Coordinates of C-alpha atoms in Angstrom, one line a residue:
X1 CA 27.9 -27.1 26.4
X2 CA 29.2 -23.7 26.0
X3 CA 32.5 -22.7 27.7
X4 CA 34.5 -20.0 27.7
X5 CA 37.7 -21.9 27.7
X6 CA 38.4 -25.3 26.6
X7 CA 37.8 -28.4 29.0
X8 CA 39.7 -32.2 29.4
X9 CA 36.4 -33.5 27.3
X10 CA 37.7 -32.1 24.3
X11 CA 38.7 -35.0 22.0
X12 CA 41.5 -32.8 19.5
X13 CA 42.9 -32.0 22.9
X14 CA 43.3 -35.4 24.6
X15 CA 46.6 -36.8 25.1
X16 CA 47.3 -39.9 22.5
X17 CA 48.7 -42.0 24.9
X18 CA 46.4 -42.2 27.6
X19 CA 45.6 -45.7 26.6
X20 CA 49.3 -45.8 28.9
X21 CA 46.9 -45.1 31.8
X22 CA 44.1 -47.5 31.0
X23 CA 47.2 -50.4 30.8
X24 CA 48.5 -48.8 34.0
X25 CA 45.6 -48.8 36.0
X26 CA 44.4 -52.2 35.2
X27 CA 47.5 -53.7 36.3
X28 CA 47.9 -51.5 39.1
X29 CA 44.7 -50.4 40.4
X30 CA 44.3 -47.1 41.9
X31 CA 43.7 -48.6 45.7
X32 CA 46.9 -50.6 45.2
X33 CA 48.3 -47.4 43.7
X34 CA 47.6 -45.6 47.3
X35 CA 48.8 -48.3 49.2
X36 CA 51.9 -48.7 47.5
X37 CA 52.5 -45.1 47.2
X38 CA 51.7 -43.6 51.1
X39 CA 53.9 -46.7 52.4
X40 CA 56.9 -45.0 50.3
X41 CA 56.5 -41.7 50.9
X42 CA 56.2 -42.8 54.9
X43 CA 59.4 -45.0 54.3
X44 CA 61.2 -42.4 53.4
X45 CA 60.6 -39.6 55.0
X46 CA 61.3 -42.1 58.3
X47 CA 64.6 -43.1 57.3
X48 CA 65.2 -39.2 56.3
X49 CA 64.2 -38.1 59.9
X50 CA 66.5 -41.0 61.0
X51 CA 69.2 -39.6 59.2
X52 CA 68.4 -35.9 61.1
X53 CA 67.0 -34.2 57.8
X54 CA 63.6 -33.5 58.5
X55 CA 63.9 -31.2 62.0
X56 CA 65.5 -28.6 60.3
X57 CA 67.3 -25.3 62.3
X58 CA 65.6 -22.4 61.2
X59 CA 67.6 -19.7 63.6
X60 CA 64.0 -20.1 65.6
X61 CA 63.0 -21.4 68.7
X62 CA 61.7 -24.8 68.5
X63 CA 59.0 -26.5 70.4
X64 CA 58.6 -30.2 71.1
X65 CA 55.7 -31.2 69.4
X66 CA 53.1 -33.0 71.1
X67 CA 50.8 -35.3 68.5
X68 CA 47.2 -36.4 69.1
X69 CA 46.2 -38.6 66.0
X70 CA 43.4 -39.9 64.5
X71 CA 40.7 -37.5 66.0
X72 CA 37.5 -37.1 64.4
X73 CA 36.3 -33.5 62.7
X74 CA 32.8 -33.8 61.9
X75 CA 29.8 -31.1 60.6
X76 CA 27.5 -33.4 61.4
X77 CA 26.9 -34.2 57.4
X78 CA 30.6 -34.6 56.5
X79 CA 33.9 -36.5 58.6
X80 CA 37.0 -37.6 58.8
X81 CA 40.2 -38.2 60.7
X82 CA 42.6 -35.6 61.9
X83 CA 45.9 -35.2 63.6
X84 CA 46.3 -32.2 66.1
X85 CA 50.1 -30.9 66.2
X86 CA 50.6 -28.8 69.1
X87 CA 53.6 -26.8 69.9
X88 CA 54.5 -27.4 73.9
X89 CA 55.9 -24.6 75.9
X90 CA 54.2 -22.0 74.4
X91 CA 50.5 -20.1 73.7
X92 CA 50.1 -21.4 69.8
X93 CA 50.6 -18.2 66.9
X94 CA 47.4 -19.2 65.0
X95 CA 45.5 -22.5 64.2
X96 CA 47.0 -23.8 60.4
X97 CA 44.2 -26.1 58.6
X98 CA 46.6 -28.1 56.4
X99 CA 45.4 -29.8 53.7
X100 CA 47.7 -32.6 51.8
X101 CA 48.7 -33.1 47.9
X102 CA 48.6 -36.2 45.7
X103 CA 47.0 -35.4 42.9
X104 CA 43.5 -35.4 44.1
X105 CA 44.2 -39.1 44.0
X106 CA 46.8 -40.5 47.1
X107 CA 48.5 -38.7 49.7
X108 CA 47.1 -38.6 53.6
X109 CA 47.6 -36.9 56.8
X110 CA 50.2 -39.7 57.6
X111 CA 51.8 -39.2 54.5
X112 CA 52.6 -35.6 54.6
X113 CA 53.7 -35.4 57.9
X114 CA 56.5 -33.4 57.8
X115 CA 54.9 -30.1 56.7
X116 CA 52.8 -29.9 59.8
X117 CA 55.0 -30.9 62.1
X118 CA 57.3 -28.1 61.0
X119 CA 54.8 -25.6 61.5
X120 CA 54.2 -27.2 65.2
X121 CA 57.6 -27.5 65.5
X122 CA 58.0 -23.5 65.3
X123 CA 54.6 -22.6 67.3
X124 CA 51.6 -23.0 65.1
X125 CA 48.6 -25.9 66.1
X126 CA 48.3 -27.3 63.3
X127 CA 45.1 -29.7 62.2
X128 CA 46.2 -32.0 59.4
X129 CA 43.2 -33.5 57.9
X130 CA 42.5 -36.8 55.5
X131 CA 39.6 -35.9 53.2
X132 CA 38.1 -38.5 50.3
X133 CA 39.7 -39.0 47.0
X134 CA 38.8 -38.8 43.5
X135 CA 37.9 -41.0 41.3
X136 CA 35.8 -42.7 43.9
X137 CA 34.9 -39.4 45.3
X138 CA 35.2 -36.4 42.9
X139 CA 34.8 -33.1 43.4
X140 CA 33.5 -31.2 45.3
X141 CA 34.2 -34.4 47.8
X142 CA 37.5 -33.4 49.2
X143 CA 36.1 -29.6 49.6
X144 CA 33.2 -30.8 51.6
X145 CA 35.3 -32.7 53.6
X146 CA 38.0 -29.7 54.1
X147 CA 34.8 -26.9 55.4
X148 CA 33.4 -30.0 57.7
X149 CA 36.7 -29.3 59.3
X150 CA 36.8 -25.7 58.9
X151 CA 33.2 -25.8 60.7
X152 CA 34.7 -28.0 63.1
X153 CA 37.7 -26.1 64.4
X154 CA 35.3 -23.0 64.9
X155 CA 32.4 -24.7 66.5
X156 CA 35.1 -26.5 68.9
X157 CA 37.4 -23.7 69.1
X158 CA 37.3 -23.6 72.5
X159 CA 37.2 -27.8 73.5
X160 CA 40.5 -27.6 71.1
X161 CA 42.2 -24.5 72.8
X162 CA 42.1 -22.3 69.8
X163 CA 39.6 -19.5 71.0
X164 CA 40.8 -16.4 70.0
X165 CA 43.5 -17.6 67.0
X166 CA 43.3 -16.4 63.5
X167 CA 43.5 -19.3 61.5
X168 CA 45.0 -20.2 58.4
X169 CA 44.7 -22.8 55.7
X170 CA 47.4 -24.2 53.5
X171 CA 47.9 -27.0 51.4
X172 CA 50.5 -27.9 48.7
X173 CA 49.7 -28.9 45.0
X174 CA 46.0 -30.1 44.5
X175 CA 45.7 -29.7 48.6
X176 CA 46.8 -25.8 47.5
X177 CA 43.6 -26.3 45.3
X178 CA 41.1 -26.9 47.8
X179 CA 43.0 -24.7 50.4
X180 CA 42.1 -21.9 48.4
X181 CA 38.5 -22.8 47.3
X182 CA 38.0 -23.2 50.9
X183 CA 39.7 -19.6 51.6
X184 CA 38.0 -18.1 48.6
X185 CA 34.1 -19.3 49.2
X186 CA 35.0 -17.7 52.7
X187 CA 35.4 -14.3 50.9
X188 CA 32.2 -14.5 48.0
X189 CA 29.1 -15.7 48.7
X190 CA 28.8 -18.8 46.4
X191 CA 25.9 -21.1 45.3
X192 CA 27.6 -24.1 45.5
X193 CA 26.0 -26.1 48.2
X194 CA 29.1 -26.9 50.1
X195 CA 30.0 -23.7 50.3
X196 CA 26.7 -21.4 51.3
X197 CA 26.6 -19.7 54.1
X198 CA 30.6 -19.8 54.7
X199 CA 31.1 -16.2 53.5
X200 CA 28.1 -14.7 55.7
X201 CA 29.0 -16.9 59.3
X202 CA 32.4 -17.6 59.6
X203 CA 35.5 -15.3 59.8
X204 CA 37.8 -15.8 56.7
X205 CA 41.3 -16.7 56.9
X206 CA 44.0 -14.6 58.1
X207 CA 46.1 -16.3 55.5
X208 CA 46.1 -18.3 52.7
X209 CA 49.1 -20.6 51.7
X210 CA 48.6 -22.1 48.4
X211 CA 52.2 -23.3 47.9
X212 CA 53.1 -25.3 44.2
X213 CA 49.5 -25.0 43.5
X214 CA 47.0 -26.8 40.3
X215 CA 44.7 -24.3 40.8
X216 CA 43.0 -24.6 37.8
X217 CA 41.8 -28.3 37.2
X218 CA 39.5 -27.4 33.9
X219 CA 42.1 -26.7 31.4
X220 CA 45.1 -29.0 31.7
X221 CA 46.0 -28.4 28.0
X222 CA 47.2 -24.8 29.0
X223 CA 50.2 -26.4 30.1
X224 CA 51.7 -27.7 26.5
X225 CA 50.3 -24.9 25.2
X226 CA 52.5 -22.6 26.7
X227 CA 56.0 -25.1 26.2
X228 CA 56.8 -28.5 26.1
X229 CA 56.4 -31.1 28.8
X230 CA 57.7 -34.7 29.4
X231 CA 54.8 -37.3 28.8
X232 CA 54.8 -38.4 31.9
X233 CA 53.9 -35.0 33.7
X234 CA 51.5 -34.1 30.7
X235 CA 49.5 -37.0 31.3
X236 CA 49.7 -36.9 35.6
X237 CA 48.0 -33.1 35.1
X238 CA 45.4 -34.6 32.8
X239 CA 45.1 -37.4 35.4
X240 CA 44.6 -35.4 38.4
X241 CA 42.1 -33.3 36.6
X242 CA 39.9 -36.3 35.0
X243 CA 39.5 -37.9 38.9
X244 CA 38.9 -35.0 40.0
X245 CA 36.2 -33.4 37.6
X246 CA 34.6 -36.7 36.1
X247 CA 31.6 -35.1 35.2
X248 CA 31.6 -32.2 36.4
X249 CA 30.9 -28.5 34.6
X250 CA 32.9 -25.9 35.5
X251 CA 30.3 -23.4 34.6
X252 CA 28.1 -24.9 37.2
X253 CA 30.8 -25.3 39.8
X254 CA 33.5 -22.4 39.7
X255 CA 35.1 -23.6 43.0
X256 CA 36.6 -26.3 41.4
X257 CA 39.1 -24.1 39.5
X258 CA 39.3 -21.4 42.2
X259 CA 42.0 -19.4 40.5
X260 CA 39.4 -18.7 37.8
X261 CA 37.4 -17.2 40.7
X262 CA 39.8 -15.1 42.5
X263 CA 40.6 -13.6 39.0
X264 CA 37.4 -12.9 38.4
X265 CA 36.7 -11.1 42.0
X266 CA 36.5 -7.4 42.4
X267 CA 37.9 -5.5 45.1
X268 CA 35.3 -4.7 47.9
X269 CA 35.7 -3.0 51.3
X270 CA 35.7 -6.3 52.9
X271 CA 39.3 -7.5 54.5
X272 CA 41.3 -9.8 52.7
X273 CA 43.0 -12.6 53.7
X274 CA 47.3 -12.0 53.3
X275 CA 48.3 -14.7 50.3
X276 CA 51.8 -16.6 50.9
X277 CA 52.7 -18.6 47.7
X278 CA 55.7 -20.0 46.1
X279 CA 57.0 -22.3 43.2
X280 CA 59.6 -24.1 41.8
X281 CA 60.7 -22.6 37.9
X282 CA 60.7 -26.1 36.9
X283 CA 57.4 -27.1 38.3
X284 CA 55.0 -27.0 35.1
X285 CA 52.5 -25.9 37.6
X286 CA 54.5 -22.5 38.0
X287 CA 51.9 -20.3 35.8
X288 CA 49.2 -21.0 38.1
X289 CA 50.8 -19.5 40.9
X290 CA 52.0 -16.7 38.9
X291 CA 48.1 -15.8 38.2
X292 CA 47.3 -15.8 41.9
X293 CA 50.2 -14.0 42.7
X294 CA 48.5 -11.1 40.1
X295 CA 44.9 -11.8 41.1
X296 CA 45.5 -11.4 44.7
X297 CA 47.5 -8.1 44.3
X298 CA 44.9 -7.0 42.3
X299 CA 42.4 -7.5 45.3
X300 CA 44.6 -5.5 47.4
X301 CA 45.7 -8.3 49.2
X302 CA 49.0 -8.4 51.0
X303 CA 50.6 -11.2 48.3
X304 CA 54.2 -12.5 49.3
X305 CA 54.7 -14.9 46.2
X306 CA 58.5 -16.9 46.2
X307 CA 59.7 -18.4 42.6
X308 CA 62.5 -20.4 43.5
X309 CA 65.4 -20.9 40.2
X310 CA 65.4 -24.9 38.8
X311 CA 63.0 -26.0 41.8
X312 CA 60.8 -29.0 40.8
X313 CA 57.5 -30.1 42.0
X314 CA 56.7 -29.8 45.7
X315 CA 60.8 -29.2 46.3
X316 CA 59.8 -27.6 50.0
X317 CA 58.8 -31.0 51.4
X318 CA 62.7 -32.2 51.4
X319 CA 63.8 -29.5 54.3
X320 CA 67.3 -30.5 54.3
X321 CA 68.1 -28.7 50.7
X322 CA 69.0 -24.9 51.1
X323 CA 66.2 -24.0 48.2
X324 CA 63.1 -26.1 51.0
X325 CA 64.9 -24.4 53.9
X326 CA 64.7 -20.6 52.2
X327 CA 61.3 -21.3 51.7
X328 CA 60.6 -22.2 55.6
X329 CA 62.1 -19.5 56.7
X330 CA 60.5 -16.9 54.5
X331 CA 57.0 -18.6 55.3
X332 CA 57.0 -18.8 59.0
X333 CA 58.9 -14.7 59.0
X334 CA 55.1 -13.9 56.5
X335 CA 53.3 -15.8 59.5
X336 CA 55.2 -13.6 61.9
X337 CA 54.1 -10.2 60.1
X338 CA 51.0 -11.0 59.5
X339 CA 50.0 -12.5 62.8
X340 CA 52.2 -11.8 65.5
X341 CA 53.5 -8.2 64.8
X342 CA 50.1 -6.8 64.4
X343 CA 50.1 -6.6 60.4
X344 CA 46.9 -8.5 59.8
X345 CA 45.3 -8.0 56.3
X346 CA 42.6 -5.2 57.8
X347 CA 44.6 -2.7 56.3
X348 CA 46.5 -4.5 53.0
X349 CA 49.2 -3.6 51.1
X350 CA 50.4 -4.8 47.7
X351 CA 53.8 -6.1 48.3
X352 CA 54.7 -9.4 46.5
X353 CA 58.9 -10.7 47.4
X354 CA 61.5 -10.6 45.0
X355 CA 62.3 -14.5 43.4
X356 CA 64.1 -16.4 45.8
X357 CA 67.5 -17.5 45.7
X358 CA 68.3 -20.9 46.7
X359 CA 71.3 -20.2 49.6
X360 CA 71.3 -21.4 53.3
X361 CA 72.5 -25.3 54.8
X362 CA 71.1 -27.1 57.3
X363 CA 71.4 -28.4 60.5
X364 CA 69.7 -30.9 63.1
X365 CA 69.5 -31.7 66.6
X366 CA 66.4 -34.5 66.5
X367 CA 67.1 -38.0 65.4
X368 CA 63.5 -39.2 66.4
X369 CA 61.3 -41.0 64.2
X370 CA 57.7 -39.6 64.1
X371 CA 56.6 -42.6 65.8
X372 CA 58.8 -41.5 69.0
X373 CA 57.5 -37.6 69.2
X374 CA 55.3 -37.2 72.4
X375 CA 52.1 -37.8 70.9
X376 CA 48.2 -38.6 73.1
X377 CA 46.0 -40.4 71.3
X378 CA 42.3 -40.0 72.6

């Protein structure tokens, strides 16, 4: 098939060591691979929290969060599990869809805990969703799974207490992905079947928060085209993209590389959503989120985009280094403009932040592991 750019199925283009991932995943299978990899990630960012290096003092006021897990979002086609954050003490800023990273592959709500709960934590409610993963599930799986939610929230807007709430959705590295296809179909109508009628019923986003994004799955050789990169990241991008494509065409399916759409949108009358984004230099995903940084100020949208010096991959999710808490605070103060100070995008400038500099310590007060926040379970 014809394609404008090149794809993972093309053979010059394959890495020569992929037969290192065959050998991998027969001795460690990719459901063992989850298992082994979510009960890390929840080990430590327990002991980190422990250690007071999670709650993090932003020079905010803080809420205590209150935690009901493991609800069900549903469309009535499409479901899954959920946890509600909810900031106690206070009328919540906006309702945050939050969609985890892994690679298209591992990660979950339980996971990725900390991102949420630091929004919560500073007055957003926040709705942390699992979705399916690739390779089982391939696209568009987790994007079905991600508007069944979106539907959700609106439809129950006012049984969850959000009636009346712009809402936002964010997600970090392949979650970044399918946070903006989500945001995007909400802006172009789309023949993808997942994603009729999104653009004509439902409001768009007041934000979109792509942050360390792979925004473009269809191309992974892009990356050592540009420079060099260690083996072992080359062949996790072409890994991420081959579970998450498996057969798919582009062509037929431009939501799965959603940065390929926003570049391709014209401007229109119709309001745009404000774009927060930022990236480590050292993240080989860093090019992506230069592109949306220039494709959504090209759409007038307001576009504060954050490159933060010698960052690596997903550096925000460790809030106890200066460079994670810069990057907290410059989030939740774009929040602030855009949806507590009046400054939504109706009216949208073309402002995008200087590169951030990594300055700033950190300080605790909560020694609580996530098990021991107030939480209801229903």
């Amino acid at each position: 098939m014809n394609r404008q750019s090149p794809t993972i199925s093309d053979a010059k283009d394959r890495p020569t060591y992929s037969w290192m991932r065959r050998l991998q995943e027969h001795m460690v299978p990719v459901g063992l691979e989850r298992t082994l990899s979510e009960a890390a990630i929840r080990s430590a960012f327990a002991g980190l929290h422990t250690m007071g290096l999670i709650d993090i003092d932003l020079g905010r006021e803080r809420f205590p969060v209150k935690v009901q897990r493991d609800q069900r979002y549903s469309d009535n086609i499409h479901s899954g599990a959920v946890d509600i954050y909810r900031p106690q003490g206070a009328r919540p800023r906006a309702a945050i869809l939050y969609i985890h990273g892994g690679g298209f592959r591992i990660g979950s709500k339980d996971s990725h805990w900390p991102m949420p709960w630091i929004l919560a934590r500073h007055g957003y409610v926040v709705f942390a969703i699992d979705y399916r993963l690739a390779p089982e599930h391939p696209y568009p799986a987790a994007l079905e799974d991600a508007r069944a939610a979106r539907v959700w929230m609106h439809e129950r807007r006012r049984e969850l207490g959000i009636e009346g709430l712009p809402w936002v959705v964010a997600g970090e590295s392949s979650g970044a992905n399918v946070a903006l296809a989500l945001g995007v179909a909400h802006l172009e109508a789309s023949q993808e079947r997942w994603a009729r009628a999104l653009c004509e019923e439902y409001p768009a986003p007041a934000a979109i928060i792509p942050t360390c994004g792979y925004l473009q799955v269809s191309d992974p050789q892009r990356f050592g085209r540009r420079r060099d990169l260690p083996t072992f990241v080359t062949d996790k991008l072409y890994e991420a993209s081959e579970a998450y494509l498996r057969r798919v065409d582009p062509q037929n399916h431009p939501l799965v590389d959603p940065l390929l759409v926003l570049e391709k949108m014209a401007p229109s009358q119709r309001a745009m959503p404000a774009f927060f984004t930022a990236v480590g230099t050292a993240d080989p995903l860093l090019d992506d989120t230069r592109r949306l940084e220039r494709a959504a100020q090209k759409l007038g949208a307001r576009t504060s985009a954050h490159y933060f010096e010698g960052e690596f991959h997903s550096f925000h999710a460790f809030p106890w280094r200066a460079s994670s808490r810069t990057y907290w605070k410059q989030l939740l103060s774009f929040l602030d403009d855009v949806l507590t100070r009046g400054e939504a995008p109706r009216d949208p400038d073309q402002r995008s932040a200087s590169p951030s500099r990594r300055a700033g310590s950190t300080s605790t007060n909560s020694k609580r592991l996530p098990s021991e926040f107030e939480k209801v379970t229903t």
